Coordinates of C-alpha atoms in Angstrom, one line a residue:
M1 CA 9.7 49.3 45.8
V2 CA 8.1 49.0 42.6
Q3 CA 7.4 45.6 41.4
D4 CA 8.4 44.9 37.9
T5 CA 4.7 43.1 36.7
E6 CA 5.4 44.0 33.4
R7 CA 8.2 41.7 32.7
Q8 CA 5.7 38.7 34.1
P9 CA 3.8 36.4 31.7
A10 CA 0.4 36.8 31.6
A11 CA -0.9 33.5 33.1
A12 CA -3.0 31.6 30.1
P13 CA -6.7 31.5 30.8
A14 CA -7.9 28.3 32.4
V15 CA -10.2 26.5 29.5
P16 CA -13.4 25.4 31.6
S17 CA -14.2 21.7 31.9
A18 CA -17.8 20.7 31.8
P19 CA -18.7 18.8 35.1
A20 CA -18.9 15.0 34.9
R21 CA -22.6 15.1 35.4
A22 CA -23.0 17.1 31.9
L23 CA -21.0 13.9 30.3
L24 CA -22.7 11.0 32.0
P25 CA -25.7 11.1 30.0
L26 CA -23.7 11.2 26.8
I27 CA -22.3 8.2 27.7
L28 CA -25.2 5.8 26.8
P29 CA -26.4 7.0 23.5
A30 CA -22.8 7.2 22.7
L31 CA -22.4 3.3 23.1
V32 CA -25.6 2.7 21.3
A33 CA -24.9 4.8 18.2
G34 CA -21.5 2.9 18.1
I35 CA -23.1 -0.4 17.9
G36 CA -25.6 0.4 15.5
C37 CA -23.3 1.9 13.0
S38 CA -21.0 -0.8 13.3
L39 CA -23.5 -3.4 12.9
L40 CA -24.6 -1.4 9.5
F41 CA -21.1 -1.2 8.1
L42 CA -20.7 -5.0 8.6
L43 CA -24.1 -5.9 7.2
V44 CA -23.3 -4.0 4.1
S45 CA -19.9 -5.3 4.0
G46 CA -21.1 -8.9 4.7
V47 CA -24.1 -9.1 1.8
A48 CA -21.6 -7.1 -0.6
E49 CA -19.1 -9.9 -0.1
R50 CA -21.5 -12.3 -0.4
L51 CA -22.7 -11.1 -3.6
Q52 CA -19.1 -10.5 -4.7
G53 CA -18.8 -14.1 -4.6
A54 CA -21.1 -15.2 -6.5
L55 CA -20.3 -12.5 -9.6
W56 CA -16.6 -13.0 -9.2
E57 CA -16.5 -17.2 -8.7
D58 CA -19.7 -19.1 -8.6
L59 CA -21.3 -17.2 -11.7
P60 CA -18.1 -17.7 -13.8
D61 CA -17.3 -21.3 -12.5
A62 CA -21.0 -22.4 -13.6
L63 CA -20.6 -20.8 -16.9
G64 CA -17.2 -22.0 -17.7
I65 CA -15.6 -18.8 -18.0
G66 CA -12.3 -17.6 -16.5
R67 CA -12.9 -15.7 -12.9
Y68 CA -10.9 -12.7 -14.0
S69 CA -10.9 -13.0 -17.7
A70 CA -10.8 -9.8 -19.9
V71 CA -14.4 -10.7 -21.1
W72 CA -15.9 -11.3 -17.7
M73 CA -14.3 -8.4 -16.2
L74 CA -15.7 -6.1 -19.0
V75 CA -19.2 -7.7 -18.4
V76 CA -19.4 -7.7 -14.6
L77 CA -18.1 -4.0 -14.2
T78 CA -20.6 -2.8 -17.3
A79 CA -23.6 -4.6 -15.7
T80 CA -22.5 -2.7 -12.5
G81 CA -22.5 0.1 -14.0
V82 CA -26.0 -0.8 -15.4
L83 CA -27.7 -1.8 -12.2
V84 CA -26.6 0.8 -10.1
G85 CA -27.6 3.5 -12.5
L86 CA -31.1 2.0 -12.4
V87 CA -30.9 2.3 -8.5
V88 CA -30.2 6.4 -8.9
W89 CA -32.6 6.7 -11.6
K90 CA -35.5 4.9 -10.4
V91 CA -35.1 4.4 -6.5
P92 CA -36.7 7.0 -4.4
G93 CA -33.8 9.2 -3.5
H94 CA -31.8 8.5 -6.3
A95 CA -29.1 7.5 -3.9
G96 CA -28.3 10.4 -1.9
P97 CA -26.1 13.4 -3.4
D98 CA -23.2 13.1 -5.7
P99 CA -20.7 10.9 -4.2
A100 CA -18.1 13.3 -5.5
T101 CA -19.0 16.4 -3.1
L102 CA -18.9 13.7 0.1
G103 CA -16.2 13.4 2.5
L104 CA -15.6 12.0 5.7
S105 CA -18.7 14.4 7.5
A106 CA -21.7 14.3 6.0
A107 CA -25.4 16.6 6.7
P108 CA -28.1 14.5 7.6
V109 CA -30.1 13.1 4.3
A110 CA -33.9 11.8 5.0
P111 CA -34.5 8.3 5.8
G112 CA -36.0 7.7 2.5
V113 CA -33.0 7.9 0.7
L114 CA -31.1 5.3 2.7
P115 CA -32.6 2.0 0.9
G116 CA -31.4 3.5 -2.4
L117 CA -27.8 4.5 -1.3
L118 CA -27.2 1.4 1.0
L119 CA -28.3 -0.8 -2.3
A120 CA -26.2 1.0 -4.7
T121 CA -23.0 0.9 -2.1
M122 CA -23.6 -3.0 -2.0
L123 CA -23.5 -3.3 -5.7
M124 CA -20.4 -1.1 -6.0
L125 CA -18.8 -3.2 -3.4
A126 CA -19.6 -6.2 -5.1
G127 CA -19.1 -5.6 -8.8
G128 CA -15.5 -4.2 -8.4
P129 CA -15.3 -0.3 -9.1
S130 CA -12.4 1.1 -7.2
L131 CA -13.9 2.8 -4.4
G132 CA -14.4 2.0 -0.5
P133 CA -17.7 2.4 1.5
E134 CA -16.5 5.0 3.8
N135 CA -18.4 8.0 2.6
P136 CA -22.0 6.2 2.0
I137 CA -21.7 4.5 5.5
I138 CA -21.3 7.7 6.9
A139 CA -23.8 9.3 5.2
A140 CA -26.4 6.5 6.1
N141 CA -25.2 6.3 9.6
V142 CA -25.3 10.0 10.2
A143 CA -29.0 9.9 8.6
L144 CA -30.3 6.9 10.9
A145 CA -28.7 8.7 13.9
F146 CA -30.1 11.8 13.4
W147 CA -33.4 11.0 12.5
L148 CA -33.6 8.4 15.6
G149 CA -31.9 10.2 17.9
R150 CA -34.3 13.4 17.6
R151 CA -37.3 11.4 17.9
L152 CA -36.1 9.3 21.0
L153 CA -34.1 11.6 23.1
P154 CA -35.2 15.3 21.8
R155 CA -33.6 17.1 24.8
L156 CA -29.6 16.1 23.7
P157 CA -28.3 18.8 21.2
Q158 CA -29.3 17.6 17.5
A159 CA -25.4 18.8 16.4
L160 CA -24.8 15.6 18.7
W161 CA -26.2 12.8 16.5
P162 CA -23.9 13.3 13.4
A163 CA -20.6 13.7 15.6
L164 CA -21.8 10.5 17.1
A165 CA -22.3 8.5 13.8
E166 CA -19.5 9.9 12.0
A167 CA -17.1 8.7 15.1
A168 CA -18.8 5.2 15.5
T169 CA -18.6 4.7 11.7
I170 CA -14.8 5.6 11.5
G171 CA -13.9 3.3 14.2
A172 CA -15.7 0.7 13.0
L173 CA -13.8 1.3 9.5
F174 CA -10.6 1.4 11.1
G175 CA -11.0 -1.0 13.9
T176 CA -9.9 1.6 16.3
A177 CA -11.3 4.7 18.3
V178 CA -8.1 6.7 17.6
A179 CA -8.9 6.9 13.9
A180 CA -12.1 8.6 15.0
A181 CA -10.5 11.2 18.0
L182 CA -7.9 12.2 15.2
V183 CA -10.3 13.1 12.5
I184 CA -12.7 14.8 14.8
S185 CA -9.9 16.8 16.3
E186 CA -8.4 17.8 13.3
A187 CA -12.3 19.4 12.2
L188 CA -12.3 20.9 15.4
A189 CA -9.2 22.7 14.9
G190 CA -10.7 25.6 12.6
R191 CA -13.3 25.8 14.9
P192 CA -14.6 27.7 17.9
M193 CA -14.6 25.1 20.8
R194 CA -16.4 25.5 24.4
G195 CA -15.0 23.7 27.2
A196 CA -11.8 21.6 27.0
L197 CA -11.0 19.0 24.1
W198 CA -11.7 16.3 25.8
D199 CA -14.9 17.3 26.5
T200 CA -15.9 17.8 23.5
L201 CA -14.3 14.5 22.4
F202 CA -15.6 12.4 25.0
A203 CA -19.1 11.4 23.5
P204 CA -17.7 10.9 19.9
L205 CA -14.6 8.9 21.2
A206 CA -17.0 6.6 23.3
A207 CA -19.0 6.2 20.2
G208 CA -15.8 5.1 18.1
A209 CA -14.9 2.8 20.8
A210 CA -18.4 1.0 20.7
G211 CA -18.1 1.0 16.9
A212 CA -14.5 -0.4 16.8
M213 CA -14.9 -2.9 19.8
T214 CA -17.9 -4.5 17.8
T215 CA -16.6 -4.5 14.6
T216 CA -13.4 -6.3 16.1
L217 CA -15.5 -8.8 17.8
V218 CA -17.7 -9.9 15.0
A219 CA -15.2 -9.2 12.1
H220 CA -11.5 -9.7 13.5
P221 CA -10.1 -6.9 10.8
T222 CA -6.3 -6.2 10.7
F223 CA -4.6 -3.5 8.7
D224 CA -1.2 -4.9 9.3
L225 CA 0.7 -6.1 6.2
G226 CA 2.9 -8.1 7.9
L227 CA 6.0 -6.5 6.3
P228 CA 9.2 -7.1 8.3
P229 CA 9.7 -4.1 10.6
L230 CA 12.4 -1.4 10.0
G231 CA 15.1 -1.4 12.3
R232 CA 17.4 1.4 13.3
P233 CA 16.8 4.0 10.4
H234 CA 20.0 5.5 8.8
A235 CA 20.4 8.8 6.6
G236 CA 19.4 7.0 3.3
E237 CA 15.8 5.5 4.9
V238 CA 15.3 9.3 5.9
L239 CA 16.0 10.4 2.3
A240 CA 14.0 7.7 0.8
A241 CA 11.2 8.5 3.3
L242 CA 11.0 12.1 2.0
V243 CA 11.5 11.1 -1.7
I244 CA 8.9 8.7 -1.7
S245 CA 6.0 10.7 0.3
S246 CA 6.6 13.5 -1.5
A247 CA 6.6 11.7 -5.3
A248 CA 3.1 10.0 -3.8
A249 CA 1.9 13.4 -3.3
L250 CA 2.3 14.8 -6.5
L251 CA 1.1 11.6 -8.3
G252 CA -2.1 12.2 -6.1
L253 CA -2.2 16.0 -6.7
A254 CA -2.0 15.1 -10.2
A255 CA -5.3 12.8 -9.8
V256 CA -6.8 15.9 -7.5
Y257 CA -6.5 18.4 -10.3
A258 CA -8.1 16.2 -13.0
F259 CA -10.9 15.1 -10.7
P260 CA -13.5 18.0 -11.6
Y261 CA -12.5 17.9 -15.3
V262 CA -13.1 13.9 -15.2
H263 CA -16.2 14.7 -13.3
R264 CA -17.4 17.3 -15.7
A265 CA -16.9 14.8 -18.8
F266 CA -19.0 12.4 -17.4
A267 CA -21.6 14.9 -16.2
R268 CA -22.3 16.2 -19.6
L269 CA -23.5 12.5 -20.8
G270 CA -26.6 13.9 -19.1
H271 CA -28.1 10.8 -17.3
P272 CA -27.0 8.1 -14.8
M273 CA -28.2 5.8 -17.2
I274 CA -25.5 6.8 -19.7
A275 CA -23.0 7.5 -17.1
L276 CA -22.5 4.6 -15.1
P277 CA -22.7 2.2 -17.7
A278 CA -20.1 4.1 -19.4
G279 CA -17.7 4.5 -16.2
G280 CA -18.4 0.3 -15.7
L281 CA -17.1 0.2 -19.1
V282 CA -14.0 2.1 -18.8
L283 CA -13.4 0.6 -15.4
G284 CA -13.5 -3.1 -17.0
L285 CA -10.7 -1.6 -19.3
L286 CA -8.9 -0.8 -16.9
G287 CA -9.1 -3.6 -14.9
V288 CA -8.0 -5.6 -18.0
L289 CA -5.0 -3.5 -18.2
G290 CA -4.1 -3.5 -14.6
G291 CA -5.3 -7.1 -13.4
P292 CA -7.7 -8.1 -10.9
L293 CA -5.9 -6.5 -8.1
T294 CA -6.7 -3.4 -9.0
L295 CA -10.4 -4.1 -8.9
F296 CA -12.5 -3.4 -5.9
K297 CA -11.9 -1.0 -2.8
G298 CA -8.1 -2.4 -2.5
L299 CA -8.1 -3.3 1.5
S300 CA -7.7 -7.0 0.6
E301 CA -6.0 -6.2 -2.2
V302 CA -3.2 -4.6 -0.8
A303 CA -2.6 -7.3 1.7
E304 CA -1.7 -9.4 -1.7
L305 CA -0.1 -7.0 -3.1
A306 CA 2.6 -6.8 -0.4
R307 CA 3.1 -10.3 0.9
A308 CA 5.4 -11.1 -1.8
P309 CA 7.6 -7.3 -2.8
G310 CA 10.0 -9.6 -4.9
D311 CA 7.8 -11.6 -7.0
R312 CA 7.0 -8.2 -9.2
T313 CA 8.7 -5.5 -11.2
A314 CA 9.3 -2.5 -10.5
G315 CA 7.5 -1.9 -13.7
Q316 CA 4.4 -3.9 -12.8
F317 CA 4.2 -2.0 -9.5
A318 CA 4.3 1.1 -11.3
T319 CA 1.4 0.1 -13.8
M320 CA -1.0 -1.2 -11.1
A321 CA -0.8 2.5 -9.0
V322 CA -1.1 3.9 -12.3
V323 CA -4.2 2.2 -13.3
K324 CA -6.0 1.9 -10.0
L325 CA -5.4 6.1 -9.8
A326 CA -7.2 6.6 -13.1
A327 CA -9.9 3.7 -12.1
L328 CA -10.6 5.4 -8.7
L329 CA -11.4 9.0 -11.0
V330 CA -13.4 7.3 -13.2
A331 CA -15.2 5.4 -10.4
A332 CA -15.3 8.5 -7.8
S333 CA -16.4 10.8 -11.0
C334 CA -19.7 8.9 -13.0
G335 CA -21.8 8.5 -9.8
F336 CA -20.9 5.2 -8.2
R337 CA -21.3 5.5 -4.6
G338 CA -18.7 5.3 -2.5
G339 CA -15.2 6.7 -0.9
R340 CA -11.7 7.5 -1.8
I341 CA -9.3 6.6 1.2
F342 CA -9.0 2.7 0.5
P343 CA -8.2 3.0 -2.9
S344 CA -5.8 5.4 -2.0
V345 CA -4.0 3.2 0.1
F346 CA -3.6 0.5 -2.5
I347 CA -2.1 3.5 -4.6
G348 CA 0.2 4.5 -2.1
A349 CA 1.3 0.9 -1.3
A350 CA 1.9 0.3 -4.8
L351 CA 4.2 3.3 -5.6
G352 CA 6.4 2.2 -2.4
L353 CA 6.4 -1.0 -3.4
T354 CA 7.7 0.2 -6.9
A355 CA 10.6 2.2 -5.2
H356 CA 11.7 -0.9 -2.9
A357 CA 11.6 -2.7 -6.5
L358 CA 13.9 0.0 -8.1
V359 CA 16.1 0.7 -5.0
P360 CA 16.1 -2.8 -2.9
S361 CA 17.8 -1.2 0.0
V362 CA 14.6 0.6 0.3
P363 CA 12.7 -1.3 3.2
P364 CA 9.1 -2.6 1.7
A365 CA 7.7 -1.3 4.9
L366 CA 9.2 2.1 4.7
G367 CA 8.1 2.6 0.8
V368 CA 4.7 1.0 1.5
A369 CA 4.0 3.3 4.8
A370 CA 5.8 6.7 2.8
G371 CA 3.9 5.8 -0.1
V372 CA 0.2 5.8 1.3
L373 CA 1.1 8.5 3.2
G374 CA 1.7 10.8 0.6
M375 CA -1.2 9.7 -1.4
L376 CA -3.5 10.3 1.3
L377 CA -2.4 13.9 2.3
A378 CA -2.9 14.7 -1.3
V379 CA -6.3 13.4 -1.8
T380 CA -8.0 13.7 1.8
R381 CA -5.7 17.2 3.1
Q382 CA -6.2 15.3 6.7
G383 CA -2.7 14.9 8.1
W384 CA -3.8 12.7 10.7
V385 CA -5.7 10.3 9.2
S386 CA -2.6 9.7 6.7
L387 CA 0.0 9.2 9.3
F388 CA -2.5 6.7 11.5
T389 CA -3.5 4.9 8.3
A390 CA 0.2 4.5 6.8
A391 CA 1.6 3.9 10.3
V392 CA -0.9 0.8 11.3
L393 CA -0.1 -0.8 7.9
V394 CA 3.3 -1.6 9.0
S395 CA 3.6 -2.4 12.8
S396 CA 7.0 -0.8 13.1
P397 CA 7.3 1.6 16.4
T398 CA 10.7 3.7 14.8
L399 CA 8.6 4.0 11.2
L400 CA 6.3 6.7 13.2
S401 CA 9.3 9.1 13.2
L402 CA 10.3 8.9 10.1
L403 CA 6.6 9.1 8.8
C404 CA 6.6 12.7 10.8
L405 CA 9.6 13.6 9.0
A406 CA 8.5 12.5 5.6
S407 CA 4.7 14.0 6.0
L408 CA 6.5 17.5 6.3
P409 CA 7.5 18.1 2.8
A410 CA 4.3 16.3 1.5
W411 CA 2.3 18.8 3.5
L412 CA 3.9 21.3 2.1
L413 CA 3.2 20.4 -1.7
V414 CA -0.5 19.8 -0.7
T415 CA -1.2 22.8 1.3
G416 CA -3.6 25.3 0.2
R417 CA -4.4 22.9 -2.8
P418 CA -7.6 21.4 -3.9
Q419 CA -8.4 17.9 -2.0
M420 CA -10.4 15.0 -4.2
Q421 CA -13.5 16.3 -3.2
L422 CA -16.2 18.6 -5.3
R423 CA -18.4 21.6 -4.1
A424 CA -22.2 21.2 -5.2
D425 CA -21.1 23.4 -8.1
G426 CA -18.6 20.9 -9.2
T427 CA -15.8 23.2 -8.5
A428 CA -12.6 22.0 -6.2
A429 CA -12.9 21.8 -2.4
R430 CA -10.2 23.1 -0.5

């Protein structure tokens, strides 16, 4: 009797796993990297917060000027451009590469670049431009981990240190190692990989957990906006999630396509002492138009925005979203050192609250989460990070399924298109 072997499906080849003895030596370096990266992030954030308090509270109070008056916003933001311009011009290393070319992964730079990069980042965070700390902090941590790791533990693979630093910093920024694991797994999707996925993630996950726990123990961060949780969803809410996420993705894509042109316009100014003060002046004018909530990285401001969704009209929310998006474009294009994720969260939240103000039956939690999801998908083209960030803003388990659905039309709009990051030649990265 002939066996019908042709009809039997071939067994999938087993993915080899690394033995435990190969992973154990990575634990201590990963934990040290996680703690160190978190401490640097907390140091930079703490100094920037102190300086922000001095610039926006103590100094205007001493001068008898309104803290967020139009004149003071123009003065501080223009002065911030001058100071950051001086750092980029005169400090060795020129505060690192063009920030428009950086994302959540970074190639190691020389240690001599870091003082200027960190100083420019602290000045930016304190002065009010609409950028977050993620890109320059990741770049600084990658450079330090790579430089120290090669000297102290030269037998470990050199490629390990950037991966540990990136995961540790993302864990520290978001307060959870889950974000780091999602970013790394998404980055690995298009690369050939040796061994099982969790073997590859083992050391970065340890670093991300150590970074997250350090930040949590020291600073007690929270992303939850305290919005009322979503109940059992119905068809109208499903439709609202699809529409809001798609609208946010389209608005984000408009900014993504404008990004190279705005960047080119500031590059034509030819010198950081012209481009950065000019950018600061434009940001001051935008701050006057949008109000103080449209300044800074946006994380504290989005919490205040969501605290009382019924206190503002749809027009006010929409104005803040558009102004913040314009401020993000200018700040990212003129040379300020910073990242684009946290301002995008504010923009998406403002769009979601616009939808709630226009159609009160749309729950604010749904509007905020769907708006943030669509905006982050357009700006970053990273699905897991976009889903994760949108979900943690609103503590509602039922919302996660809606967000997964809402990500589908938004992803169809953004896939294959540029993201808000440029190549070294100034063209859009895909």
